[in-house]
């Protein structure tokens, strides 16, 4: 027994001595929450701890935690039950440390972060977040910090990756909601309008609208004419379908006063005389357990982020290209948006089926 303990200490000492210092990485989640964040934390940390022998520090409330030194040590035990858990165990915020100062007394947030990262002895920071997070991560890399990021958003609008985790879960929730609207629409011979999230992009509306059998799908990327929308509804009536399902992305053009769903519902009722009701799906799209697709994407992206760190490849965002996980420089991502294009196959096929995109 005594010999095996001595042997164990010998191996640990050798590993550290030969293998150099144990790497210590920080991990933070920033921006809107979504299903799959905890699965990503689990993917990063399990690979880091179990495969690469790294120490992991969880940073609370996004970049705010780096400013406040608000951290906790993450161990394998911390990761139990995360795979199917919504939200983020680290908490999040929309703190933007590089935001222009509004007064001379404002603190130098990037300098505070640099100092705290040094004091914590972090060799790299894994940033999990959407467009704002990628922009901040690129700026932290620009001031010399080692950063690797993972794309996260239900909006799926991050440049350079085919999909971000959170999107499939939001589409699945929105599709289920649209399915449920069909029965009430046909029962009352009404037009049901559902407003889904997506910020400035129409990905959630397009994917859930097509999956949910929407008759009219309005997205920010394609201008609409309310007379076309009304005409589609009247045509459906003439074809013996006295109800319609209209899926609108929150970012479409409105009168600037009403939400998209309310605006379109009122416009339709005015144009067609149909009784119309609207549903705003809102934050339900960001809640609950991730789909299996998002769990596996999160796991893969998390593991690959840790591989980049182990290989010393910093300043990069992990991406999904087809079914392959790759990575691109953060400088190529920051400040860009990935928007729906009219040649997207769902739009091509939808047009051929008679679905109205505005
Ligand atoms: O980016 C994700 C998202 O849910 C968008 O779809 C939505 O417009 C926005 O966040 C809402 O922001 P907040 O959570 O700050 O209200």
GROMACS .gro file of C-alpha atoms in nm, residues 216 218 223-235 271-272 356-358:
model
   20
  216UNK     CA    1  -4.722   3.272  -4.441
  218UNK     CA    2  -4.233   3.679  -4.266
  223UNK     CA    3  -3.952   4.267  -4.750
  224UNK     CA    4  -4.327   4.195  -4.737
  225UNK     CA    5  -4.636   4.358  -4.890
  226UNK     CA    6  -4.935   4.328  -4.657
  227UNK     CA    7  -5.162   4.313  -4.963
  228UNK     CA    8  -4.981   3.995  -5.076
  229UNK     CA    9  -5.026   3.855  -4.727
  230UNK     CA   10  -5.398   3.940  -4.731
  231UNK     CA   11  -5.434   3.800  -5.082
  232UNK     CA   12  -5.285   3.466  -4.971
  233UNK     CA   13  -5.535   3.443  -4.686
  234UNK     CA   14  -5.830   3.521  -4.917
  235UNK     CA   15  -5.704   3.267  -5.175
  271UNK     CA   16  -5.687   4.395  -4.504
  272UNK     CA   17  -5.905   4.081  -4.498
  356UNK     CA   18  -4.606   3.318  -4.889
  357UNK     CA   19  -4.282   3.483  -4.774
  358UNK     CA   20  -4.428   3.833  -4.806
   0.00000   0.00000   0.00000
